[in-house]
Short mmCIF file of C-alpha atoms in Angstrom, two decimals:
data_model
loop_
_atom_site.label_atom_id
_atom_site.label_comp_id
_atom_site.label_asym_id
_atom_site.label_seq_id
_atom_site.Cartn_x
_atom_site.Cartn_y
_atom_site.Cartn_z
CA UNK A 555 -6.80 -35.17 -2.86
CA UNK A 556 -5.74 -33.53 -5.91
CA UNK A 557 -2.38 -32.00 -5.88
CA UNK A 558 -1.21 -28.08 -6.54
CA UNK A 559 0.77 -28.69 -9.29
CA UNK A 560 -1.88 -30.82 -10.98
CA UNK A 561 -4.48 -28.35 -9.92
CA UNK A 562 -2.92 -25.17 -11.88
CA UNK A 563 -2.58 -27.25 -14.72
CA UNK A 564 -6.13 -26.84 -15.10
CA UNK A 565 -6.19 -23.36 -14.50
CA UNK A 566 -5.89 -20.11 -17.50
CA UNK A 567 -2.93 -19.17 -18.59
CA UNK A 568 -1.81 -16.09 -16.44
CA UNK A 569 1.48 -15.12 -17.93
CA UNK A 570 0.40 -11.89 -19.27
CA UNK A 571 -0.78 -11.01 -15.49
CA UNK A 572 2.01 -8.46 -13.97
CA UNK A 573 0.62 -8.34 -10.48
CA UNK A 574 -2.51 -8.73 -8.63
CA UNK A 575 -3.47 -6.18 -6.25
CA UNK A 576 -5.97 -6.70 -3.44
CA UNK A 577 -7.60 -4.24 -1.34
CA UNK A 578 -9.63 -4.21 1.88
CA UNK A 579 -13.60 -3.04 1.42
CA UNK A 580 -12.11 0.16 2.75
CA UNK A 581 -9.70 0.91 -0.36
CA UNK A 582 -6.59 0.63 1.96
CA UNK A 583 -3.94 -2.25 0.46
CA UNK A 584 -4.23 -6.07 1.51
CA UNK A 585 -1.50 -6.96 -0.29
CA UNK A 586 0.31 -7.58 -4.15
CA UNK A 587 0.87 -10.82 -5.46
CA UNK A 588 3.43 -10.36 -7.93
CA UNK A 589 4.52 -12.65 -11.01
CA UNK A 590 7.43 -13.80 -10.32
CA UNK A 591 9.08 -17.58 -9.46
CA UNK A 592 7.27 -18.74 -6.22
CA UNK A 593 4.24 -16.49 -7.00
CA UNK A 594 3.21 -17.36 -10.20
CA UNK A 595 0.83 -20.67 -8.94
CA UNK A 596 -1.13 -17.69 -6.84
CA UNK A 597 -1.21 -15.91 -9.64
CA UNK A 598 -3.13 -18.24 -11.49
CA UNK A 599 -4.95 -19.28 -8.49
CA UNK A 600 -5.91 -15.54 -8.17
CA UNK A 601 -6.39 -14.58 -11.43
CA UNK A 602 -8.67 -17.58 -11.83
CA UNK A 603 -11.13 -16.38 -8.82
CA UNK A 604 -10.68 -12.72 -10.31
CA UNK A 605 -12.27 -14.22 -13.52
CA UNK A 606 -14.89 -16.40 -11.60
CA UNK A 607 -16.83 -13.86 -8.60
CA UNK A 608 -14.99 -10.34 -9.80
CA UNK A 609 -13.51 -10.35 -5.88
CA UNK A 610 -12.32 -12.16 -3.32
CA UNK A 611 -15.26 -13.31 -1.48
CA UNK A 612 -16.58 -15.98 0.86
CA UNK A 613 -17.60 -18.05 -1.96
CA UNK A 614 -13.83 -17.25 -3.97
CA UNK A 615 -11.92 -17.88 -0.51
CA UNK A 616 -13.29 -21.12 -0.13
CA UNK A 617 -12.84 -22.45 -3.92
CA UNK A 618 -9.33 -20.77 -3.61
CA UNK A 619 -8.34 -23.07 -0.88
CA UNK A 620 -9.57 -25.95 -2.47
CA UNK A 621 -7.48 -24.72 -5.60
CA UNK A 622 -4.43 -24.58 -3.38
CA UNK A 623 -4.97 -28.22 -2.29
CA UNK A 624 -1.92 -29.08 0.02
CA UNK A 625 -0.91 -25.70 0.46
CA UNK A 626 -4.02 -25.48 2.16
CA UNK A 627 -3.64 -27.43 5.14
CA UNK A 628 0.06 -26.87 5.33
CA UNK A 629 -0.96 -22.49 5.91
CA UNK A 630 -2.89 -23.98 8.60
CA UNK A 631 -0.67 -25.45 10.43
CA UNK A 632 2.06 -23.03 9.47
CA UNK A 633 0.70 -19.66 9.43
CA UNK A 634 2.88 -17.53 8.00
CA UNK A 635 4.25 -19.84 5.29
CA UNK A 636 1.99 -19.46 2.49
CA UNK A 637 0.52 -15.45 2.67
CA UNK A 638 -1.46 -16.10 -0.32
CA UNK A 639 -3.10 -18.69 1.32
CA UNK A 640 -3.49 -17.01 4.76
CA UNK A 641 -5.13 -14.44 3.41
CA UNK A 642 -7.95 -16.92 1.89
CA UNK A 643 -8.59 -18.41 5.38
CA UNK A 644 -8.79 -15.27 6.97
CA UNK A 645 -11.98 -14.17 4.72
CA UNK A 646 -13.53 -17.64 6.11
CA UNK A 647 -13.00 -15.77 9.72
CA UNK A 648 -13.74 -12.22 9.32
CA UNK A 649 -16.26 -12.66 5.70
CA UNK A 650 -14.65 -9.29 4.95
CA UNK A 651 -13.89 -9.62 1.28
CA UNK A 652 -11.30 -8.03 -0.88
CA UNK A 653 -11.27 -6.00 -3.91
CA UNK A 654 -9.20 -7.49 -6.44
CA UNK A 655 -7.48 -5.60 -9.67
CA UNK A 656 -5.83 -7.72 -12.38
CA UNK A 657 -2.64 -5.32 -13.75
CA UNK A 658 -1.66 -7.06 -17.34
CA UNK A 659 2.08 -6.21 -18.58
#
């Protein structure tokens, strides 16, 4: 299994991304990723699926998790410890996706 640091190597540049903002099919908030140290691998993560299906959807969650490697299996048996990644599993439950807007600085 690859590793998340090895993984975001691979990844686009994000450091021009201020936050990412992620809304429920509703247009009520999910949540804001912001950049900022400990956030800045979902960033990239994020900013990467933004770039690849324009949302976060079944198909996005499920490459997302495989982006996040370790993480992965570590949100699952910790919910709660890694948000960015909870919020990738739950779309595998519910299949609700989420709007997601990319705010540059």
């Amino acid at each position: 299994m690859q590793k998340f640091s090895d993984v975001l190597q691979t990844l686009d540049d994000a450091s021009n991304v201020e936050r990412i903002e992620l809304y429920n099919k509703d247009g009520s908030p999910a949540g804001v990723i912001e950049n900022k140290p400990g956030s800045q691998g979902s960033i990239k993560v994020y900013s990467h699926l933004a770039r690849m299906y324009g949302e976060i959807s079944l198909d996005a969650a499920v490459e997302g998790l495989s982006l996040y490697a370790e993480h992965t299996e570590d949100a699952e048996n910790c919910p709660g410890k890694h948000p960015n990644v909870d919020r990738l599993l739950n779309i595998l439950e519910d299949e609700q996706p989420l709007t997601i807007k990319v705010i540059e600085a």
